Short mmCIF file of C-alpha atoms and ligand atoms in Angstrom, two decimals:
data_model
loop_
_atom_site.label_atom_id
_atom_site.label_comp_id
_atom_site.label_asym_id
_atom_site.label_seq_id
_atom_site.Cartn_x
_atom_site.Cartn_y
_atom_site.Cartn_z
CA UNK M 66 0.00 0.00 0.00
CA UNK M 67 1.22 3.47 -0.94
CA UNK M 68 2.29 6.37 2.24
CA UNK M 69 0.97 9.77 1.13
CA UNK M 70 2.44 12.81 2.49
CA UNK M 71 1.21 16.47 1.85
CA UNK M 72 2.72 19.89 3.17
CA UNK M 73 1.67 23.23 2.77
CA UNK M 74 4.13 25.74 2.67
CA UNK M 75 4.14 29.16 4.57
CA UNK M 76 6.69 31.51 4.16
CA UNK M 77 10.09 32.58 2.49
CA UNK M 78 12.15 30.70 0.09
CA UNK M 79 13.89 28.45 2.91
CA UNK M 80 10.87 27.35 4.19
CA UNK M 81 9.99 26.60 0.57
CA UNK M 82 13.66 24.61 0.58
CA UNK M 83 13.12 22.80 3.76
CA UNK M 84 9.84 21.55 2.38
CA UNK M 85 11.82 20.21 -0.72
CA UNK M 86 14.46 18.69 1.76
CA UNK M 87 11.38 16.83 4.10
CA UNK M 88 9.84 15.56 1.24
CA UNK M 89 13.06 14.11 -0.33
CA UNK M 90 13.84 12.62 2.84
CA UNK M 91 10.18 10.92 3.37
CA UNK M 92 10.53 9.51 -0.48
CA UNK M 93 13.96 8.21 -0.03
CA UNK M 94 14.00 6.94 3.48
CA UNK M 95 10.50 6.16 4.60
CA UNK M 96 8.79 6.04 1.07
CA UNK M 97 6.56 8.12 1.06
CA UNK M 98 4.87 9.63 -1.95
CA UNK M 99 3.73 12.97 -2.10
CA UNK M 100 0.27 14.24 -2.57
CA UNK M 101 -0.93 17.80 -3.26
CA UNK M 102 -4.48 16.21 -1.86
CA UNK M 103 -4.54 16.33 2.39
CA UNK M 104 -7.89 13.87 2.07
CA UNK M 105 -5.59 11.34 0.45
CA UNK M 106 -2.64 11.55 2.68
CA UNK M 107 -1.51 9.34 5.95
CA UNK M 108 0.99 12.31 6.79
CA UNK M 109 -0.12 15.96 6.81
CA UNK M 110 2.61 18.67 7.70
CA UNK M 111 2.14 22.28 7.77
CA UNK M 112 5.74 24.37 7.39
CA UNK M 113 4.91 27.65 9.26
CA UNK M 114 6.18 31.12 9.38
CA UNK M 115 6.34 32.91 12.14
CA UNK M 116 7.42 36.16 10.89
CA UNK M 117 4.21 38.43 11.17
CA UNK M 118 1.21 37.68 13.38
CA UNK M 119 -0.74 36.93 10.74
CA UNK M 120 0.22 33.94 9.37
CA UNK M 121 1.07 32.47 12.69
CA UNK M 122 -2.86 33.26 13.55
CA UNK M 123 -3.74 31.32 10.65
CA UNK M 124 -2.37 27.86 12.07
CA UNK M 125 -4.74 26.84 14.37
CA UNK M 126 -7.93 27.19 12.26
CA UNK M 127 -5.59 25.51 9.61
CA UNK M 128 -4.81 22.65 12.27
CA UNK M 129 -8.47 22.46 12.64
CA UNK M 130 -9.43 22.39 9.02
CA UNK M 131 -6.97 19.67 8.30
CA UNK M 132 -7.98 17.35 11.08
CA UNK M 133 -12.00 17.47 9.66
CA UNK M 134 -11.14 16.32 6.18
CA UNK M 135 -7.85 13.64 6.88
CA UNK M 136 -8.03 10.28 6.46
CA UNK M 137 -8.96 8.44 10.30
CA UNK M 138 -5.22 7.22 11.11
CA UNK M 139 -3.48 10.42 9.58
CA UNK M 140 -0.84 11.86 11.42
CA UNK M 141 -0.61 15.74 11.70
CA UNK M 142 3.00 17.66 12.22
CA UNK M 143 3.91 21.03 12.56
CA UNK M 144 7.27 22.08 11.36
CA UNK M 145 9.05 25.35 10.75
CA UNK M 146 9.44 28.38 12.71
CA UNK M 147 6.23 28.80 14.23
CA UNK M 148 7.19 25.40 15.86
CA UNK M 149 10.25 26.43 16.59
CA UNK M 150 8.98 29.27 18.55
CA UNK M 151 5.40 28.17 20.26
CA UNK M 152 6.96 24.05 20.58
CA UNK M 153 4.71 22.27 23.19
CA UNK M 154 1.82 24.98 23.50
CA UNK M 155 0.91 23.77 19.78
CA UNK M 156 0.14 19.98 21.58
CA UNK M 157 -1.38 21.55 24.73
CA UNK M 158 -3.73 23.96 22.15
CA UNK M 159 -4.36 20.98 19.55
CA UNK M 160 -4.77 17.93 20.63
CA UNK M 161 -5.11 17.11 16.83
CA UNK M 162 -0.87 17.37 16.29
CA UNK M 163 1.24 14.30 16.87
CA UNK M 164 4.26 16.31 16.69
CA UNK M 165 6.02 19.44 16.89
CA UNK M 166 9.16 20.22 14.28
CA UNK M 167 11.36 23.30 14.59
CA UNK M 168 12.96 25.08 11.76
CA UNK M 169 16.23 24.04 12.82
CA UNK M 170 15.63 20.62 13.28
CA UNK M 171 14.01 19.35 10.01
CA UNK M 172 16.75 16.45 9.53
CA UNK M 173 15.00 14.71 12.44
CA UNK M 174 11.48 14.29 10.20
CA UNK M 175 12.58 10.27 9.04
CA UNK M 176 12.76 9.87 13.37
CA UNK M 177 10.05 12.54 14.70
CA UNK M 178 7.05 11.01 12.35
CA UNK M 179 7.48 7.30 14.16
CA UNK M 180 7.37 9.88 17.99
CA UNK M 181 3.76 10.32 18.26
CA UNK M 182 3.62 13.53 21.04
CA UNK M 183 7.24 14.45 20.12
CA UNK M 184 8.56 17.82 20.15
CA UNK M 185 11.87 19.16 18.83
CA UNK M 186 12.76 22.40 18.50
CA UNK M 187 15.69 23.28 19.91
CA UNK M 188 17.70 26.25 18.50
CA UNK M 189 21.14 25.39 19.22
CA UNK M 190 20.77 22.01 17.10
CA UNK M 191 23.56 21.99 14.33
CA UNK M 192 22.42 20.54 11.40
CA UNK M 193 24.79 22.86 9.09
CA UNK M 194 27.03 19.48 7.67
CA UNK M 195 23.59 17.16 7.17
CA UNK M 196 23.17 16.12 3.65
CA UNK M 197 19.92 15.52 3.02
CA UNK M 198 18.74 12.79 0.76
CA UNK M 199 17.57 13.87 -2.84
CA UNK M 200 14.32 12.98 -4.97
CA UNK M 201 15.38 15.74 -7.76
CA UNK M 202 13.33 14.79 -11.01
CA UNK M 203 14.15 17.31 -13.29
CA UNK M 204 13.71 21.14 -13.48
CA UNK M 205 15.99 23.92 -14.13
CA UNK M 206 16.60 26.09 -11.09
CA UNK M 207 17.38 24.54 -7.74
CA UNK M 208 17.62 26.05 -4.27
CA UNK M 209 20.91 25.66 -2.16
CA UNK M 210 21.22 26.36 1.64
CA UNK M 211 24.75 27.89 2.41
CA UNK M 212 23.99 28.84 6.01
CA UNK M 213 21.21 28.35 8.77
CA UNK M 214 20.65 30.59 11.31
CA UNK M 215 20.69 34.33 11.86
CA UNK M 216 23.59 36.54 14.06
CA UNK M 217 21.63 39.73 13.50
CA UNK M 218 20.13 41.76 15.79
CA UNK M 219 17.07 43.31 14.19
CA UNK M 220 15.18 44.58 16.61
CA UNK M 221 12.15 43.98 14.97
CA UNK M 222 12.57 40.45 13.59
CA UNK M 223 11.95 36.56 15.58
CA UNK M 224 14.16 34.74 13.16
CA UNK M 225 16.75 34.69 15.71
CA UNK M 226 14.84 32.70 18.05
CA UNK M 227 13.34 30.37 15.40
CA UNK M 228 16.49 29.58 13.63
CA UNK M 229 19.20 29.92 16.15
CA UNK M 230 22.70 31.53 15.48
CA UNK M 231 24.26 31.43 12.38
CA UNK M 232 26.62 28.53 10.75
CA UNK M 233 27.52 28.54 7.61
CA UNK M 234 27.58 25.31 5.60
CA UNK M 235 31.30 23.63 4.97
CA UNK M 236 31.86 24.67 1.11
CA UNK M 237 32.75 21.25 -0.09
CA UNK M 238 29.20 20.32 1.00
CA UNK M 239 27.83 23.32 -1.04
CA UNK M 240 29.93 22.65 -4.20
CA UNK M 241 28.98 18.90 -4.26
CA UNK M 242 25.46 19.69 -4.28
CA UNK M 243 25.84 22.39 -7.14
CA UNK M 244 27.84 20.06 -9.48
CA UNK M 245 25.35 17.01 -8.52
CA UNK M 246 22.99 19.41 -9.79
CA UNK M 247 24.31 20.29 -12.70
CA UNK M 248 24.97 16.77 -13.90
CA UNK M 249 20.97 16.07 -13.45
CA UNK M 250 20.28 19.19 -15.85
CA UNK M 251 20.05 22.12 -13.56
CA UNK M 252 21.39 25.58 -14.56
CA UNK M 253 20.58 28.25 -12.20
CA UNK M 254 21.12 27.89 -8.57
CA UNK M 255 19.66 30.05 -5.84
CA UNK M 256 21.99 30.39 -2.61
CA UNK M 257 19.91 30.30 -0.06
CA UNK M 258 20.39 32.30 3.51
CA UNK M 259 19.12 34.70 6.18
CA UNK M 260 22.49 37.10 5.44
CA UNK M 261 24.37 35.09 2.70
CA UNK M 262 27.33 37.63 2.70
CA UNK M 263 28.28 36.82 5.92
CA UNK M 264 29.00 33.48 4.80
CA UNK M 265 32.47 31.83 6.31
CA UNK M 266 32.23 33.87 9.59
CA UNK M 267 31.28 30.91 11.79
CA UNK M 268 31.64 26.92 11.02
CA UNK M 269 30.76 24.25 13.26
CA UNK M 270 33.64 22.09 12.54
CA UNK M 271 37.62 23.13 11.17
CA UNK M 272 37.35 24.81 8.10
CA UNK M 273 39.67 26.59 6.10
CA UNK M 274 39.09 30.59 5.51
CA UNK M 275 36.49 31.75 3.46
CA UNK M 276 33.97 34.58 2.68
CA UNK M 277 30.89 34.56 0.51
CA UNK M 278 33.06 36.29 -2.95
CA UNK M 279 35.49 32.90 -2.48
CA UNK M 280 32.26 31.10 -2.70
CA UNK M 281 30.59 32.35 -5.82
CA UNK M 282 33.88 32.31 -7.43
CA UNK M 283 34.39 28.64 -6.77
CA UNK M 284 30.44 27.96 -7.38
CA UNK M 285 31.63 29.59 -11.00
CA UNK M 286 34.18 27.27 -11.66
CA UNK M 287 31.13 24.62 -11.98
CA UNK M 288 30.38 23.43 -15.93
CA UNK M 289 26.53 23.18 -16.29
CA UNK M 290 25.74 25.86 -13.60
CA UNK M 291 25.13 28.81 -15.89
CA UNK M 292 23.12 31.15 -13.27
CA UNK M 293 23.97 31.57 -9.66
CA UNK M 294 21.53 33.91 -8.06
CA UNK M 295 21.16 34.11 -3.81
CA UNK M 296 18.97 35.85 -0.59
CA UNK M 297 19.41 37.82 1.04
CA UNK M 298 22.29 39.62 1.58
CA UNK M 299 22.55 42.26 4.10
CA UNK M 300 23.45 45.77 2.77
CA UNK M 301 25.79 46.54 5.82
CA UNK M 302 28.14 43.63 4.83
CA UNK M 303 27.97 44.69 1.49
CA UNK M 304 31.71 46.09 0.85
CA UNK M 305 33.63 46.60 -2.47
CA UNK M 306 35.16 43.00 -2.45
CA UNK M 307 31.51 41.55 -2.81
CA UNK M 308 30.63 44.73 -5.42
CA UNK M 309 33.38 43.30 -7.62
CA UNK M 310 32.81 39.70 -7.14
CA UNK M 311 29.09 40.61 -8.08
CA UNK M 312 29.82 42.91 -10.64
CA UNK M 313 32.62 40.90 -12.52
CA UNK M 314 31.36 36.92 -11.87
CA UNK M 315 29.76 36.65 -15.50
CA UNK M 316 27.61 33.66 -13.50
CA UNK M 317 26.16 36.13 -10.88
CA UNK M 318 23.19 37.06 -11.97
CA UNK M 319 22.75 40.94 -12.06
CA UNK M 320 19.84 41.00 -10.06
CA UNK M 321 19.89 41.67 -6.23
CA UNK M 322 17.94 42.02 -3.40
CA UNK M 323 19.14 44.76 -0.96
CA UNK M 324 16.30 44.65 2.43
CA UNK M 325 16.19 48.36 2.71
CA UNK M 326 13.62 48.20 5.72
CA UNK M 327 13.65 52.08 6.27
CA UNK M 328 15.02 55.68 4.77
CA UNK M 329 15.24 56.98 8.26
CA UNK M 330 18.13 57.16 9.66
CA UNK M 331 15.89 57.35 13.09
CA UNK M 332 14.07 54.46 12.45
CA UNK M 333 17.28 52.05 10.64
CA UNK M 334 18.90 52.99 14.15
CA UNK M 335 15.99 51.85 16.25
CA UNK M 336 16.42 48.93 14.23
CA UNK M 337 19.85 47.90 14.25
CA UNK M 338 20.04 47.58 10.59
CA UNK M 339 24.17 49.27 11.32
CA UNK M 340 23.35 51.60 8.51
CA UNK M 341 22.59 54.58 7.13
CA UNK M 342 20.50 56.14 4.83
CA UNK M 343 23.91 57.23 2.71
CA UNK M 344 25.65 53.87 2.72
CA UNK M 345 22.64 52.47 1.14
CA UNK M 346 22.59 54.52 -1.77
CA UNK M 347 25.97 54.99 -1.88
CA UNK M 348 26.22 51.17 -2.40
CA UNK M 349 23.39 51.59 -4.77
CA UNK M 350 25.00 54.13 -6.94
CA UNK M 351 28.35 52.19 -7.08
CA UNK M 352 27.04 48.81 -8.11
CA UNK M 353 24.96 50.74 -10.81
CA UNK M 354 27.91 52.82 -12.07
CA UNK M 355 29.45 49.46 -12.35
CA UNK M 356 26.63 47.01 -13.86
CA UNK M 357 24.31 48.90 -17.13
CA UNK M 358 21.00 46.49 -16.34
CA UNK M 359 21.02 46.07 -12.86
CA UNK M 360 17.75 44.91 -11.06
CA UNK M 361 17.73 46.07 -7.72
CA UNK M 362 15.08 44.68 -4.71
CA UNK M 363 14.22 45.33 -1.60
CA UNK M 364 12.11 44.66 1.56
CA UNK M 365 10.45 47.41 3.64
CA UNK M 366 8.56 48.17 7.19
CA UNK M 367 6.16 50.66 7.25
CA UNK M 368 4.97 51.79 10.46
CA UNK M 369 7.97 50.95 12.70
CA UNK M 370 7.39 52.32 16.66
CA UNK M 371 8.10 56.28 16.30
CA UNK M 372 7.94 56.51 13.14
CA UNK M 373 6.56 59.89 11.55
CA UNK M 374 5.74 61.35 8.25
CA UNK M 375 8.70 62.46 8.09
CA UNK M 376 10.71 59.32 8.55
CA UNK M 377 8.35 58.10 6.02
CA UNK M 378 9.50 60.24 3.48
CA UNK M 379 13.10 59.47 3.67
CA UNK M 380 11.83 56.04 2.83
CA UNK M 381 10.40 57.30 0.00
CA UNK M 382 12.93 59.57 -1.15
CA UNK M 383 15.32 55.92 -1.15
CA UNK M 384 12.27 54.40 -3.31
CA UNK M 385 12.54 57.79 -6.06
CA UNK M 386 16.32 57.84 -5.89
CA UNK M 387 16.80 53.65 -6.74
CA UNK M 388 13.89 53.10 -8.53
CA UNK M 389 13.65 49.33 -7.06
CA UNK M 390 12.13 46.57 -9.68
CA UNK M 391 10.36 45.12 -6.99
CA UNK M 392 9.20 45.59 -3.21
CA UNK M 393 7.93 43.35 -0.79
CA UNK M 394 6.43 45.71 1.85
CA UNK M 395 4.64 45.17 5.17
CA UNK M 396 2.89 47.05 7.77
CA UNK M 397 5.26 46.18 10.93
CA UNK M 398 4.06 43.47 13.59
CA UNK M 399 5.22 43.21 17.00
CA UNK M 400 6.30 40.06 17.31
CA UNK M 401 7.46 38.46 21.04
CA UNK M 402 11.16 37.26 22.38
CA UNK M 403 11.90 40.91 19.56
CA UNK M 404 13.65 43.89 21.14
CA UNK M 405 11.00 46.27 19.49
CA UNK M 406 8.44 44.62 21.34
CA UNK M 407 9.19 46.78 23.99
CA UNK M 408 8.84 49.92 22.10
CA UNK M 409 6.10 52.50 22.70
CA UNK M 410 4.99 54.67 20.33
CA UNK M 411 3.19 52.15 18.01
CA UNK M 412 2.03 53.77 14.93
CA UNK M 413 -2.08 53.52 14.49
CA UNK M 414 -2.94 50.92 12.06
CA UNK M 415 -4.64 53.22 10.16
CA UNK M 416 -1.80 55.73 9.32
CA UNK M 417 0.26 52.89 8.71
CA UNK M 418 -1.87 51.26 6.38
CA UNK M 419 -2.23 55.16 4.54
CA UNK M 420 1.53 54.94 4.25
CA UNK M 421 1.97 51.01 2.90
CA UNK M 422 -0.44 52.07 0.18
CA UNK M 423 1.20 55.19 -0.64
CA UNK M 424 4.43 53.36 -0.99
CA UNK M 425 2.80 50.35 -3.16
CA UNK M 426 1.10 52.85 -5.24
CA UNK M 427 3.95 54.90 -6.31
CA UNK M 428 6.07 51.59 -6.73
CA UNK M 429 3.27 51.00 -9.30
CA UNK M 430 4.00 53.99 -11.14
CA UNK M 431 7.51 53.39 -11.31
CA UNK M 432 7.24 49.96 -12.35
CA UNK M 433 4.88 51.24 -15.06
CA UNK M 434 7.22 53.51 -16.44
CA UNK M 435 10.61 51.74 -15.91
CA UNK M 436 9.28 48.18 -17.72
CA UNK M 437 8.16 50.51 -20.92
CA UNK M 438 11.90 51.57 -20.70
CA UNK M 439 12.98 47.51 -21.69
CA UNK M 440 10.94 47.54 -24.78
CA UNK M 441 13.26 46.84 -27.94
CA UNK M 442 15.97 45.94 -25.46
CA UNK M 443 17.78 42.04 -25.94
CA UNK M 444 18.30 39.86 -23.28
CA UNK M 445 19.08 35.94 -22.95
CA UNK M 446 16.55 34.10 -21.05
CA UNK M 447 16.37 30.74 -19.89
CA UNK M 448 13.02 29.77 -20.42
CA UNK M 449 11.76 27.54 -17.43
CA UNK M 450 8.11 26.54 -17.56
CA UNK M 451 5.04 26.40 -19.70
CA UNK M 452 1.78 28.52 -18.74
CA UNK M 453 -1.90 27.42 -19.30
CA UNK M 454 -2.39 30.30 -21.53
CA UNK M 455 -0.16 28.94 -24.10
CA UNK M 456 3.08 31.16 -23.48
CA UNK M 457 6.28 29.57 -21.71
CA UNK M 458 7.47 31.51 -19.05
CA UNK M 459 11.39 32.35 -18.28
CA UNK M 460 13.66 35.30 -16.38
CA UNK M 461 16.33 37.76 -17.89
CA UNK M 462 19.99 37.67 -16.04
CA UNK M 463 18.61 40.84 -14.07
CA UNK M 464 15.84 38.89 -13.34
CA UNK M 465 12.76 40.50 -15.19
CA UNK M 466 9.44 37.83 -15.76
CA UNK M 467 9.45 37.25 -19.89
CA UNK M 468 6.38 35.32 -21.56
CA UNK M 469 6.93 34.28 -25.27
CA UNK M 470 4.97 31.52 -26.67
CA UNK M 471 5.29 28.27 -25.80
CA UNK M 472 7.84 26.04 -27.81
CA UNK M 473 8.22 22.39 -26.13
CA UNK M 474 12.02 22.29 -27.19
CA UNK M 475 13.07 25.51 -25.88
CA UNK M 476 12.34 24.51 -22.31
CA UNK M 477 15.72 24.78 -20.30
CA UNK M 478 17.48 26.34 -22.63
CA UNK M 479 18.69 29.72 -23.42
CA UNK M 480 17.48 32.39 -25.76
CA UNK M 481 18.54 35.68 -27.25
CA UNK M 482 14.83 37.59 -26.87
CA UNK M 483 13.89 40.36 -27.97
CA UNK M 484 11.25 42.60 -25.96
CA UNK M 485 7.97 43.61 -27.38
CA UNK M 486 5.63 45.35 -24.82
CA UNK M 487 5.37 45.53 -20.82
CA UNK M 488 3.20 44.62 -18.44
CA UNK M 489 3.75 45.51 -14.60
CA UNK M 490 4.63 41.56 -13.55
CA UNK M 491 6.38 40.91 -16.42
CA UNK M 492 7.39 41.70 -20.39
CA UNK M 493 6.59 39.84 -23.89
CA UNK M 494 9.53 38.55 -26.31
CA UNK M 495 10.00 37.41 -29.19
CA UNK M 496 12.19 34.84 -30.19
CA UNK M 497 15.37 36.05 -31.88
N1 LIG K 599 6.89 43.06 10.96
C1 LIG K 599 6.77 43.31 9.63
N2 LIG K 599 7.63 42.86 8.71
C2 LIG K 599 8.68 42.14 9.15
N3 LIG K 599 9.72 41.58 8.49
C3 LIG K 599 10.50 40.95 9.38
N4 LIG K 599 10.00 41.09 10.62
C4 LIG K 599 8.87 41.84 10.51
C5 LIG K 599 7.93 42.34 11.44
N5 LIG K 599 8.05 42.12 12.75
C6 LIG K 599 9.92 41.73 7.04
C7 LIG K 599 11.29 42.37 6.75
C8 LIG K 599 12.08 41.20 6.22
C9 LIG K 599 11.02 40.39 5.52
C10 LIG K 599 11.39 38.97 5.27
O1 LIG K 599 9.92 40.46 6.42
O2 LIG K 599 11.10 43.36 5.76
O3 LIG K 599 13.12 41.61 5.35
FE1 LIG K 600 11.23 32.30 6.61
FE2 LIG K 600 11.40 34.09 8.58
FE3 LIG K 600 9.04 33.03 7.97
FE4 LIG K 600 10.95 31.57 9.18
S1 LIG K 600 9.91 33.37 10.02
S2 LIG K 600 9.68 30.96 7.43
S3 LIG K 600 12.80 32.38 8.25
S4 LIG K 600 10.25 34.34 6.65
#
């Protein structure tokens, strides 16, 4: 008889890799198959965030939701950081869980799903040399963790306490998995971390010296891996050896994400982000003075504790001066064991929400006007999937969304394209 499993994913893209890394695990070692249908399955895990209220809100009526419609032996786990950071209240709260996963334990799933009642979360576990087994079909891009853990001190951010400190992963680990990859086909890796250029601060075992522009140089050396991409790395630790690296490594893609968070000097202090408004856009200004078609991200609060209208408009004088491709913006949420949850001066919702839609509304604008700005251009894309509609879907090197339509044999490959028209999400090419 055939072992279903199904997971649903919360989160950011290493939640979306540890979900990869428990299913490959269950396949290979416990063989189970996996299921995109909860009724069907004998294992059900949820992989939570914890990073805003919101979603961490949403588990229990998930829990509850799950445990109506699953099959009458089905086991229930809860993995990821929300685990991590609420651990044995989840049982006492739901008596529908058999067990309790941190983020930072996820090698233990092949042990925890025989524990029924088991919880593991600890933060100080050091999984940072496990290789975890592989069920890797086929597909293009593939994720690659080169650190866990976190050694910032955000003031308003829990990773920290649902990840643990930061290791970095031994580099012969990391380069085996990219040239395993790139014998089964893949040609774009994504370096996964919660500060990848801090990589090579902190190992668990002996390890020779190394810093994150070693590592993409090395990853470079690989034949087959024709993309390296990675996030996030932290703009602080963003000096000119990793400029060059990332302006001159022909395989790093020239697309970054740079978490702004806030304009304000006021507010980055009350932070901790260690920087200013000036080194931001000072690091901004050199890696565009030294890359033509860069594509620059970014991440930012709205709505910090004591933060005015003023402070709001240094943020968006940062989002006129860089013009960022995309944002991923959020009203700020107090979350516990943070140091800004002991902040007064918390901004209404209402004012904040005023100022996240400001923000996303203007970002519209500039999207509008900077994607009509790539029309005629030329740009090599690896196409990666079909669509429904009949168009194949792939990404520039500076990471811009291009539909073309579909041709079977073009899948995986690369492209010279050239662009036609704009959209805000993405641009239409023809084939060259
Ligand atoms: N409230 C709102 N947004 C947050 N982020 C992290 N912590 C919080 C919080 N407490 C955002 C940051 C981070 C992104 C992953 O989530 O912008 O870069
Ligand atoms: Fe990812 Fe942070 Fe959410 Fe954990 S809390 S899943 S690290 S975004």
């Amino acid at each position: 008889m055939d072992k279903y499993v199904f997971i649903e994913t919360m989160g950011c893209a290493m939640n979306v890799h540890d979900s990869e890394n428990i299913l490959a695990e269950l396949e290979i070692k416990e063989g189970y198959k996996h299921t995109l249908d909860p009724k069907k399955a004998d294992l059900i895990l949820i992989n939570t965030c914890s990073i805003r209220e919101k979603p961490e809100r949403k588990l229990f009526s998930e829990i509850g939701q799950y445990a109506k419609i699953k099959k009458k032996n089905a086991k229930i786990g809860v993995c990821g950081c929300t685990a991590s950071h609420l651990g044995e209240q989840i049982l006492k709260k739901s008596p529908d869980v058999n067990f309790v996963l941190g983020a930072r334990n996820i090698s233990k799933i092949t042990s925890i799903i025989h524990q029924d009642g088991a919880i593991e979360v600890a933060t100080d576990y050091d999984d940072s040399s496990y290789v975890f087994a592989s069920n890797r079909a086929s597909g293009v891009k593939a994720m690659v963790n080169i650190s866990i853990g976190c050694d910032k001190k955000c003031t308003y951010c829990i990773v920290p306490h649902t990840r643990g400190n930061e290791i970095s992963i031994p580099m012969d680990i990391i380069l085996s998995q990219a040239q395993k990859l790139a014998q089964q086909g893949v040609k774009e890796i994504l370096l996964l971390g919660q500060n990848v250029n801090n990589y090579g601060k902190k190992f668990s075992t002996a390890h020779p010296k190394v810093n994150f522009s070693k590592l993409l140089h090395e990853l470079a050396q690989i034949d087959g891996i024709y993309r390296i991409r990675f996030t996030s790395p932290h703009p602080l630790q963003m000096d000119d050896e990793f400029l060059k690296e990332f302006a001159c490594n022909q395989k790093v893609c020239k697309s970054i994400h740079m978490p702004l968070q806030s304009g304000s000097n006021k507010i980055l202090k009350l932070m901790k982000r260690g920087y200013t408004q000036k080194w931001f856009l000072e690091r901004v200004a050199k890696l565009k003075s030294m890359i033509p078609h860069l594509s620059i991200g970014t991440d930012i609060i709205v709505g910090f504790p004591y933060e005015d209208d003023l402070d709001f408009q240094e943020t968006m004088h940062v989002v006129e001066k860089v013009q960022f491709d995309t944002i991923y913006s959020f009203i700020y949420s107090i979350r516990p064991h943070t140091e800004a949850a002991s902040l007064e001066h918390n901004v209404p919702y209402a004012i904040a929400h005023q100022r996240l839609l400001e923000l996303q509304n203007r970002h519209k604008e500039i999207l509008d006007s900077n994607n009509k700005k790539e029309i005629g251009r030329v740009y090599e894309i690896l196409w990666e999937n079909a669509r429904e509609d009949g168009l194949m879907e792939g990404k520039s090197d500076h990471g811009k969304i291009i539909r073309a339509p579909f041709q079977e044999e073009l899948i995986g490959t690369f492209t010279a394209v050239k662009i036609l028209d704009s959209r805000r999400a993405y641009l239409i090419g023809e084939i060259l």
